[in-house]
PDB file of C-alpha atoms in Angstrom:
ATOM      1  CA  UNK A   1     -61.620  28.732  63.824  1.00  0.00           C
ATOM      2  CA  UNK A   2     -63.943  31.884  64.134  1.00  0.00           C
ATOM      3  CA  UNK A   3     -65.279  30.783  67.164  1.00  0.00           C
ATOM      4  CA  UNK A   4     -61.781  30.207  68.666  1.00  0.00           C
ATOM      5  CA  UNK A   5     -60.757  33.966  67.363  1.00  0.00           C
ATOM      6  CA  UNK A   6     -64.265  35.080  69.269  1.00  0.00           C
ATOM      7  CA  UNK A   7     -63.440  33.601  72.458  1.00  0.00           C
ATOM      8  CA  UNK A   8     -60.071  34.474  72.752  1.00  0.00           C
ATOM      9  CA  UNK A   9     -60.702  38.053  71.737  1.00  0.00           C
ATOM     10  CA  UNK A  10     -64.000  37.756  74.490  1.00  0.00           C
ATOM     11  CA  UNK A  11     -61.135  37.177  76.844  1.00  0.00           C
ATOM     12  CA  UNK A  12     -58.988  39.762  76.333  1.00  0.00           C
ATOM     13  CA  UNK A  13     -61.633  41.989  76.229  1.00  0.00           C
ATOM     14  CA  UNK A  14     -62.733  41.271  80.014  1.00  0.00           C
ATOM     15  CA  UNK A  15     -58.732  41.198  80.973  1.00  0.00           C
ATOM     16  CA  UNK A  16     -58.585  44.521  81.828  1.00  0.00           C
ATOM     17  CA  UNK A  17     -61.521  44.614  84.301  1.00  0.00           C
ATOM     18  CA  UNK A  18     -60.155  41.549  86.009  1.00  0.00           C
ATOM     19  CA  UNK A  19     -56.720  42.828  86.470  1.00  0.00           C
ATOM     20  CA  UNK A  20     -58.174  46.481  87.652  1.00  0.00           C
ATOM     21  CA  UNK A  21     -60.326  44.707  90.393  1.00  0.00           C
ATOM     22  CA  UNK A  22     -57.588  42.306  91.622  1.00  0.00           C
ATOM     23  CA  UNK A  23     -55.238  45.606  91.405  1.00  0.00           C
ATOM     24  CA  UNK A  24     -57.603  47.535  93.754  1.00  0.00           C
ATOM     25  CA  UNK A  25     -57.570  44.317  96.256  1.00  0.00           C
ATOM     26  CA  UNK A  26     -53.898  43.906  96.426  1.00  0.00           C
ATOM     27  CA  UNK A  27     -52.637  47.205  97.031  1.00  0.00           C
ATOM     28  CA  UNK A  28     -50.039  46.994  99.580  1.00  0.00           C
ATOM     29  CA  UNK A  29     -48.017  49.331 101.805  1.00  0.00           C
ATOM     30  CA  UNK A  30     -45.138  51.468 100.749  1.00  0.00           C
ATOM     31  CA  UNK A  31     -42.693  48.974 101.983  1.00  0.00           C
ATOM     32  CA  UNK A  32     -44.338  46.199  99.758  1.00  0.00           C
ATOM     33  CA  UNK A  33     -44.174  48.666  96.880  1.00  0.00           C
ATOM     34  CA  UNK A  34     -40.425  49.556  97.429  1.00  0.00           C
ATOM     35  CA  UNK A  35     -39.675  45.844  97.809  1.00  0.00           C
ATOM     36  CA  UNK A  36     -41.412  44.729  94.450  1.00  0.00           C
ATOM     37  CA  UNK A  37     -39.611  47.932  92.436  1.00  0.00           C
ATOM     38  CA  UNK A  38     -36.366  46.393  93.763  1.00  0.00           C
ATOM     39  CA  UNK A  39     -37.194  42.355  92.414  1.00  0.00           C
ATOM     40  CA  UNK A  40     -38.947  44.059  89.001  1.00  0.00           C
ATOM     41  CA  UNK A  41     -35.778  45.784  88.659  1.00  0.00           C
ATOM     42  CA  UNK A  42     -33.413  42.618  88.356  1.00  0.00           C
ATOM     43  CA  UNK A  43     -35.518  40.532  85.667  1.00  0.00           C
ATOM     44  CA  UNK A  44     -36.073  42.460  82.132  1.00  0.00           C
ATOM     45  CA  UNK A  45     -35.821  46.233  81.552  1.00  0.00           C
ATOM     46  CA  UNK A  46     -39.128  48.312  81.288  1.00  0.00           C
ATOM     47  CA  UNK A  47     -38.477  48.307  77.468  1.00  0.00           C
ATOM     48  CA  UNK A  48     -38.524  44.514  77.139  1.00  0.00           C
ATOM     49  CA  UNK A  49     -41.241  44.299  78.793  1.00  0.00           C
ATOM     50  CA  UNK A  50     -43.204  46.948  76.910  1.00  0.00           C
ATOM     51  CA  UNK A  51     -42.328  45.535  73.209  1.00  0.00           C
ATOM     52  CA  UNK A  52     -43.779  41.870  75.003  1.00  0.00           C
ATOM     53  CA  UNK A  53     -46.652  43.269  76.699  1.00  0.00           C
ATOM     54  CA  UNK A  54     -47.937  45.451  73.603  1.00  0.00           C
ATOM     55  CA  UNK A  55     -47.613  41.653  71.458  1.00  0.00           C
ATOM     56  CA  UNK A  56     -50.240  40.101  74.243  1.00  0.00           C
ATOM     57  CA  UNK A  57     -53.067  40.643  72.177  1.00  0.00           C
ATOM     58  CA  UNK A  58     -51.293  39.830  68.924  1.00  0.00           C
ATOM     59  CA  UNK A  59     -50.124  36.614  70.272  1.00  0.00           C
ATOM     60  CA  UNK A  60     -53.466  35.035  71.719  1.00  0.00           C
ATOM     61  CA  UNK A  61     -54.628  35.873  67.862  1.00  0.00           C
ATOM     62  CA  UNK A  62     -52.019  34.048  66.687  1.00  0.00           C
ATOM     63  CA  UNK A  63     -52.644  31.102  68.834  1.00  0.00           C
ATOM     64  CA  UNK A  64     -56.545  30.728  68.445  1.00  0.00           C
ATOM     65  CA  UNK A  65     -55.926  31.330  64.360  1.00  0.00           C
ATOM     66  CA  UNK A  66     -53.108  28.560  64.778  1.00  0.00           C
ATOM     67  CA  UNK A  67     -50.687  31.233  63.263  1.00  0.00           C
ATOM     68  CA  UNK A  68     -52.999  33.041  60.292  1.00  0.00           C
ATOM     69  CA  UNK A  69     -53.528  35.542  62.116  1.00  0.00           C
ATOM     70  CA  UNK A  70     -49.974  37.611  62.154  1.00  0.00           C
ATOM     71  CA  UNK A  71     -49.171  41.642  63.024  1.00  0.00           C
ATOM     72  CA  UNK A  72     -46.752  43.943  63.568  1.00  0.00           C
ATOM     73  CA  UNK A  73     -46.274  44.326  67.367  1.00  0.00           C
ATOM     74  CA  UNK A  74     -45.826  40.558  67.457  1.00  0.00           C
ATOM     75  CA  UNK A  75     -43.305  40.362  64.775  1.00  0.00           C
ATOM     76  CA  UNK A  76     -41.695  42.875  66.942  1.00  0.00           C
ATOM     77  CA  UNK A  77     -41.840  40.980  70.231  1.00  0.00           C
ATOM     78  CA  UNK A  78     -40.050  37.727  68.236  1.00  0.00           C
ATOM     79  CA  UNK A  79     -37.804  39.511  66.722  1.00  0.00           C
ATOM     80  CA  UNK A  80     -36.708  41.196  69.974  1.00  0.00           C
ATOM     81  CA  UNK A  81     -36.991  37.901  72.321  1.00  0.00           C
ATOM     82  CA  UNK A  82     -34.801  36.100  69.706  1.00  0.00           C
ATOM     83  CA  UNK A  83     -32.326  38.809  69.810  1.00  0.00           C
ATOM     84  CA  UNK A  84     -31.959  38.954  73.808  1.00  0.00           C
ATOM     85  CA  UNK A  85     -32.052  34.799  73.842  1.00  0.00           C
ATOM     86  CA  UNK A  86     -30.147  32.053  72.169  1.00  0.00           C
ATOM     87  CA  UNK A  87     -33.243  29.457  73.017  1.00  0.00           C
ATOM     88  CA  UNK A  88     -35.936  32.132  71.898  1.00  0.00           C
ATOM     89  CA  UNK A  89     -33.888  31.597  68.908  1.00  0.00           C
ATOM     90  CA  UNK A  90     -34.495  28.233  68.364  1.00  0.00           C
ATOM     91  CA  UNK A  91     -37.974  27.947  69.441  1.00  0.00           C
ATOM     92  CA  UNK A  92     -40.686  28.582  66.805  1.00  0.00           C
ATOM     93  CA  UNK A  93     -43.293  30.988  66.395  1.00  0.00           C
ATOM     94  CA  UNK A  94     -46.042  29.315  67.897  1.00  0.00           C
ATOM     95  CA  UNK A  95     -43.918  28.477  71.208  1.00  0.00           C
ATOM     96  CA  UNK A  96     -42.809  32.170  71.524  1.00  0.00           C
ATOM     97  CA  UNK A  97     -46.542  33.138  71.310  1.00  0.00           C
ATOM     98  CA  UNK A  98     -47.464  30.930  73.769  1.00  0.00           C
ATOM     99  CA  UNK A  99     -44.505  32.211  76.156  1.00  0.00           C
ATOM    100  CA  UNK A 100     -45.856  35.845  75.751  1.00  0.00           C
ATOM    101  CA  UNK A 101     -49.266  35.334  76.621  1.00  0.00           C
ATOM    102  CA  UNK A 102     -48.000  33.722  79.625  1.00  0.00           C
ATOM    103  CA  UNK A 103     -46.390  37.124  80.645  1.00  0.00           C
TER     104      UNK A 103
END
């Protein structure tokens, strides 16, 4: 179970780098940027997705400690998924997890 928390937290760790580089390589032109403010715009609000976002790291704990491992930000992000969704309300910890790191 260690070595699963190790990896996992290994992995986050080099997230950041990999997203900065593939950032820097898919920079587009003003009229991409324009055209992806206007599709971000009609899925969640900026707030949604910060609560989700700032559970990421939370949730991959979660996961790898097969759900020992439990904080506050990720409380957070259930609580507020379940709120804004009747299926998030039915599905269980473990699922919504998994649906967050996916984000």
């Amino acid at each position: 179970m260690l070595r699963a928390v190790l990896t996992v937290s290994l992995l986050l760790a080099a997230g950041p780098l990999l997203a900065s580089s593939f950032a820097g390589t898919s920079a587009g032109s003003a009229s991409d940027a324009s055209s992806e403010g206007s599709s971000a715009s009609s899925g969640s609000s900026s707030g949604d997705d910060k609560v989700v976002l700032a559970a990421r790291e939370e949730a991959a704990g979660f996961i790898a400690s097969e759900g020992a491992v439990r904080g506050a930000r990720l409380q957070a992000a259930l609580l507020h998924l379940r709120e804004g969704d009747a299926q998030a309300a039915q599905a269980s910890d473990l699922e919504l997890a998994r649906q967050i790191l996916a984000r």
